[in-house]
mmCIF file of C-alpha atoms in Angstrom:
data_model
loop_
_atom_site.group_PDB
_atom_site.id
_atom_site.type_symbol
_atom_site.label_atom_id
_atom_site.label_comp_id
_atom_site.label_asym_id
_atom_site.label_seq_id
_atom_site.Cartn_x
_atom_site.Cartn_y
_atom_site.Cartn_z
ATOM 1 C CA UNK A 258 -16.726 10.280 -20.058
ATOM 2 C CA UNK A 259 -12.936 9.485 -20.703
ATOM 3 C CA UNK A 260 -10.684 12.234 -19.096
ATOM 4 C CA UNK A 261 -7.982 13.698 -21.083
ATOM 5 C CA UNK A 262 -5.145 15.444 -19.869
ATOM 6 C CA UNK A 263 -2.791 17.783 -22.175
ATOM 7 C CA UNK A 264 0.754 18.671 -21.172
ATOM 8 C CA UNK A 265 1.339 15.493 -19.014
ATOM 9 C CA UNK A 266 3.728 14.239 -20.969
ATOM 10 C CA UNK A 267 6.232 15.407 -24.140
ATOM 11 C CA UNK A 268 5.880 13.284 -27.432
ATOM 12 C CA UNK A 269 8.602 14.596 -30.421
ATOM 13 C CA UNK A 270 9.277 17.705 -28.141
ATOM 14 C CA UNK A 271 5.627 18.753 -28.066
ATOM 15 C CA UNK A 272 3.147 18.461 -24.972
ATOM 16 C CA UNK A 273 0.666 15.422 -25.560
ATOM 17 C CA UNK A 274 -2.462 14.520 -24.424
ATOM 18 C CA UNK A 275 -3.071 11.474 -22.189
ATOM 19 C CA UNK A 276 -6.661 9.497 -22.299
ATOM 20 C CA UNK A 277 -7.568 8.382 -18.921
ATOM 21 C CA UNK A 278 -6.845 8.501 -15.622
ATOM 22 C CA UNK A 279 -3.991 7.369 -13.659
ATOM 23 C CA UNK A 280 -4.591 3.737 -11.846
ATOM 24 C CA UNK A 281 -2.957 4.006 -8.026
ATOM 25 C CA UNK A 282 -1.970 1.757 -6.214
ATOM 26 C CA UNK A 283 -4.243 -0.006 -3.283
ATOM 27 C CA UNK A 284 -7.360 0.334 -6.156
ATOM 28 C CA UNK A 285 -8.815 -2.254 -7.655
ATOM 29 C CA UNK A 286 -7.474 -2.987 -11.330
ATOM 30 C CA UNK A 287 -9.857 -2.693 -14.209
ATOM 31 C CA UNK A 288 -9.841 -5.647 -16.511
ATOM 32 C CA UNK A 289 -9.496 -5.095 -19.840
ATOM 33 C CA UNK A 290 -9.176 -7.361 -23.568
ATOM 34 C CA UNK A 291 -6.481 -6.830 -25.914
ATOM 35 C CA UNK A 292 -4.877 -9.238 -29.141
ATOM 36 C CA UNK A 293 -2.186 -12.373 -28.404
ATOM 37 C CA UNK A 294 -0.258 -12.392 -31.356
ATOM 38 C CA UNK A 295 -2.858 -14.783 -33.037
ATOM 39 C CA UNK A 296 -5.430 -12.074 -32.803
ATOM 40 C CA UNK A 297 -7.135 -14.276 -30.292
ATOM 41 C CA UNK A 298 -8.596 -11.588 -27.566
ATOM 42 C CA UNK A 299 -7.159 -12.025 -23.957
ATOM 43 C CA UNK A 300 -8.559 -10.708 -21.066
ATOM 44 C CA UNK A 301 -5.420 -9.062 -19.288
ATOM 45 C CA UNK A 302 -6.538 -10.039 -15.594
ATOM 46 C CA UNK A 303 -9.215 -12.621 -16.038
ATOM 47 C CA UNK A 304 -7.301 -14.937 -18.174
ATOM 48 C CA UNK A 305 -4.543 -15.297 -15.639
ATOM 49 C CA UNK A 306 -6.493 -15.431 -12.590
ATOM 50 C CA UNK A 307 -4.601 -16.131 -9.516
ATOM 51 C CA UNK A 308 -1.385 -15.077 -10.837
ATOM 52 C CA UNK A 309 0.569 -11.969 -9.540
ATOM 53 C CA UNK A 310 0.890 -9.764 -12.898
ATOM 54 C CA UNK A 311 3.435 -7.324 -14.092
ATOM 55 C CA UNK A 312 1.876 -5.229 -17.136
ATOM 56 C CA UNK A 313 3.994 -3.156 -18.973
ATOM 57 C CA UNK A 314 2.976 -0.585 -21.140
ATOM 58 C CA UNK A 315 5.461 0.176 -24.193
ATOM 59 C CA UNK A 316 4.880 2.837 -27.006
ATOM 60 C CA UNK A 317 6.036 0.319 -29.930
ATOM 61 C CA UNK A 318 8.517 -3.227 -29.788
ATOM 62 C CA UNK A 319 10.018 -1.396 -32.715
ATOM 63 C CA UNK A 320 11.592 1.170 -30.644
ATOM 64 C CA UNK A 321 14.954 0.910 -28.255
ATOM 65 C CA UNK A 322 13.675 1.711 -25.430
ATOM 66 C CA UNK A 323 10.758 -0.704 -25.873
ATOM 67 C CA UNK A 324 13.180 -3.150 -27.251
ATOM 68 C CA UNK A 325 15.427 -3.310 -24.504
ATOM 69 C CA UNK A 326 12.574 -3.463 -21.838
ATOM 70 C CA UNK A 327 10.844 -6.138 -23.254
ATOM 71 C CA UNK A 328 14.092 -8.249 -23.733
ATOM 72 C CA UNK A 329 14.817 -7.440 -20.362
ATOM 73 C CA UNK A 330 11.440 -8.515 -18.885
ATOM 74 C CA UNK A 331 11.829 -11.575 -20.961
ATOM 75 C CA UNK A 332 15.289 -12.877 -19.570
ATOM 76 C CA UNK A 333 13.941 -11.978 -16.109
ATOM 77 C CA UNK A 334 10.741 -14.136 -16.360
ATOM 78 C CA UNK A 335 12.520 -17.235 -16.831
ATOM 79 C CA UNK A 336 14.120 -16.675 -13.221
ATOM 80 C CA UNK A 337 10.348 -15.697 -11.948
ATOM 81 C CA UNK A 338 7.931 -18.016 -9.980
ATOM 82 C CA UNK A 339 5.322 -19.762 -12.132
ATOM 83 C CA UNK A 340 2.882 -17.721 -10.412
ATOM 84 C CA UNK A 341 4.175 -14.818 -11.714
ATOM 85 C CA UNK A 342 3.170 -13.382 -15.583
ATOM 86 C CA UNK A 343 4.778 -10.756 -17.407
ATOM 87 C CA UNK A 344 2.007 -8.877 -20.038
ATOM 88 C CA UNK A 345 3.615 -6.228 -22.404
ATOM 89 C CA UNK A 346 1.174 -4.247 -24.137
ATOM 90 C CA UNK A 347 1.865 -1.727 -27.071
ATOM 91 C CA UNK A 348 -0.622 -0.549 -29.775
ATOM 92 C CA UNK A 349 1.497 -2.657 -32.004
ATOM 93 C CA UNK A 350 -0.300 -4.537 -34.713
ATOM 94 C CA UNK A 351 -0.374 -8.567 -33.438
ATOM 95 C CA UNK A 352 1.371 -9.084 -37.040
ATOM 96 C CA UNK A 353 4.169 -6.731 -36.030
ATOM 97 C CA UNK A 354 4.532 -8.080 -32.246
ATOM 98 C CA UNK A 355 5.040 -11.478 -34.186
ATOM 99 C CA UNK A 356 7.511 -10.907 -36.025
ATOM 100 C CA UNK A 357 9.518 -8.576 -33.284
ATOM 101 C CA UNK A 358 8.956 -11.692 -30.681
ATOM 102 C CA UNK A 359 10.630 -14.046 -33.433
ATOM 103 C CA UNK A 360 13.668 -11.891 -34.320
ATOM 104 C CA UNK A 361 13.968 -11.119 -30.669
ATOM 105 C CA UNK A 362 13.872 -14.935 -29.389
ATOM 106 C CA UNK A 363 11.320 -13.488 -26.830
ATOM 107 C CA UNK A 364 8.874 -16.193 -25.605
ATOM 108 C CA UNK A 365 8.971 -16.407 -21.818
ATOM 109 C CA UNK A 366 6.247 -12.942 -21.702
ATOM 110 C CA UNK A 367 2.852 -12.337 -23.165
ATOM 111 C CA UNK A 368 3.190 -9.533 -25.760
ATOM 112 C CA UNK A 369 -0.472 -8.329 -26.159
ATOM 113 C CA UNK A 370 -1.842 -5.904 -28.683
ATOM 114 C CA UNK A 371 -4.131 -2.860 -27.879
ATOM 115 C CA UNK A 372 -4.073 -1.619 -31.232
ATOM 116 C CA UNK A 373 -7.714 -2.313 -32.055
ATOM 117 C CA UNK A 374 -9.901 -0.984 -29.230
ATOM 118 C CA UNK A 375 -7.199 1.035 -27.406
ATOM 119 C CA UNK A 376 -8.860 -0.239 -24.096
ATOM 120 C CA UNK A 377 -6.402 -0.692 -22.026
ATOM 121 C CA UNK A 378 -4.251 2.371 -22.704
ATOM 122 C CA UNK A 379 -7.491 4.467 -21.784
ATOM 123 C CA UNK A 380 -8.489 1.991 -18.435
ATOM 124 C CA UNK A 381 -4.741 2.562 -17.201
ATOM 125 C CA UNK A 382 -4.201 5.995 -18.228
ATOM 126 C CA UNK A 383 -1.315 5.361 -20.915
ATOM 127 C CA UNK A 384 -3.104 6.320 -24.275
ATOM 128 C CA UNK A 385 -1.224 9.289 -26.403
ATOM 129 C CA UNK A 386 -4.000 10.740 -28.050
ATOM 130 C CA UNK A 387 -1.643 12.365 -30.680
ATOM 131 C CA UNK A 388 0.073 9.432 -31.519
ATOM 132 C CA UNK A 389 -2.546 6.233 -30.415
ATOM 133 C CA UNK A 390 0.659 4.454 -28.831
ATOM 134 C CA UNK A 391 0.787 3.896 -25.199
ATOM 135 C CA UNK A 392 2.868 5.789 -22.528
ATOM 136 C CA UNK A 393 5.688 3.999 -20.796
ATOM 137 C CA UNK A 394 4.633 2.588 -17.430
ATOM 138 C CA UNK A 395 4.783 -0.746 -15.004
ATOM 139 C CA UNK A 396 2.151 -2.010 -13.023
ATOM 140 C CA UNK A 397 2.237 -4.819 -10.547
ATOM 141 C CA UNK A 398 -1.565 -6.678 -9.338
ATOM 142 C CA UNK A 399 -1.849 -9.067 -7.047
ATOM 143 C CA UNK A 400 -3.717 -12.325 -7.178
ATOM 144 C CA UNK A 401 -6.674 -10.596 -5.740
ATOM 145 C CA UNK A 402 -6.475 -8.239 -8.472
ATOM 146 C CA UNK A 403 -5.551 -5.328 -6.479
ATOM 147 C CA UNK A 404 -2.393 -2.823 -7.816
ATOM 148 C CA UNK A 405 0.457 -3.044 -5.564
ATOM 149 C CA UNK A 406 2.706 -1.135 -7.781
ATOM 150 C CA UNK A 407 2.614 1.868 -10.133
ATOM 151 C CA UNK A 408 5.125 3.524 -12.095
ATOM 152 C CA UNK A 409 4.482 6.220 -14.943
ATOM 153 C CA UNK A 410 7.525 7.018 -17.175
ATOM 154 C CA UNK A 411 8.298 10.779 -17.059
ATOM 155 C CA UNK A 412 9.047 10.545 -20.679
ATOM 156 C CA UNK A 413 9.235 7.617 -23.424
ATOM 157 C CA UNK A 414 12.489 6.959 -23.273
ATOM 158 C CA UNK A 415 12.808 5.969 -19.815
ATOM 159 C CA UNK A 416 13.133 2.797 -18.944
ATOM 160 C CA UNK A 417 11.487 1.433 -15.211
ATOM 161 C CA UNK A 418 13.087 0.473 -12.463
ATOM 162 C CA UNK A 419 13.571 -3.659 -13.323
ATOM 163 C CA UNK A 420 14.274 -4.167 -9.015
ATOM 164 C CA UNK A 421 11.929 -2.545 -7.951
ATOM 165 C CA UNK A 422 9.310 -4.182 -10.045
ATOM 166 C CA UNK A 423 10.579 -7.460 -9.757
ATOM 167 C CA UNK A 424 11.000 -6.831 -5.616
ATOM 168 C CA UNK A 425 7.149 -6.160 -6.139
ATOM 169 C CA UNK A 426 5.986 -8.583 -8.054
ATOM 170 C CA UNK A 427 7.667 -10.971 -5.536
ATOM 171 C CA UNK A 428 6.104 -9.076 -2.164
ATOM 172 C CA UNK A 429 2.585 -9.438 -3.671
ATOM 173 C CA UNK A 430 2.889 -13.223 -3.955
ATOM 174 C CA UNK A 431 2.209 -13.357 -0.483
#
């Protein structure tokens, strides 16, 4: 049974409900599949085995908030070890992600697409019921596919901590 939780978060000045449970760090991350922008399904942690993985969770690319991340995230990839990948997930359709990624010159981080099964928005606690768009947050895994990093959004339009992530990402290549 899939745990929701009302009031954890606001969504248009109203209390939403959030499907799933939080991930923590130390635990072992759940794989999951979502879309590549060719519909093609990728498995989030299996497909880049043996790579240190920042996932981002976004609402929608065709937010600012969202926007900015992702851009951000982008430009910093290109300065990252190879062993490092950068996954942004929204509920975005793959058509929509396409066309964002090509107006935004983005290319150096997977954008991925939960739209269809919503799996990994409920495995990783970030589906809005209300809405079916994901709640901000940043997670770092290791190469052993263990979560050395967590960080929930208190609200959508808060944007992570890029250092700190990064700084992560980087400690758990070791």
């Amino acid at each position: 049974m899939t745990t929701e939780r009302f009031g954890l978060i606001q969504v248009g000045g109203k209390d939403a409900t959030v499907i799933g449970d939080d991930i923590t760090v130390g635990q072992s991350a759940p794989d999951f599949s979502v879309h590549a922008l060719d519909w093609t399904v990728v498995r989030g942690l299996a497909d880049t085995q043996g790579k240190v993985r920042i996932i981002a969770a976004v609402p929608s690319l065709d937010t600012d908030t969202c926007d900015r991340e992702t851009r951000r995230f982008n430009q910093e990839a290109a300065g990252l070890d190879d062993d490092i990948v950068i996954e942004v997930i929204s509920t975005d359709l793959p058509y929509a992600q396409k066309r964002w990624c090509g107006a935004a010159g983005v290319d150096q981080v997977m954008v991925l697409s939960d739209h269809q099964t919503a799996e990994f928005g409920e495995k990783y606690g970030c589906l809005i019921k209300e809405r079916r768009t994901l709640r901000r947050a940043v997670f770092v895994v290791d190469r052993k596919d263990k979560v050395s990093y967590v960080a929930y959004m208190p609200a959508l339009g808060v944007e992570p901590n890029y250092d700190e992530v990064l700084e992560a990402a980087r400690a758990a290549l070791a």
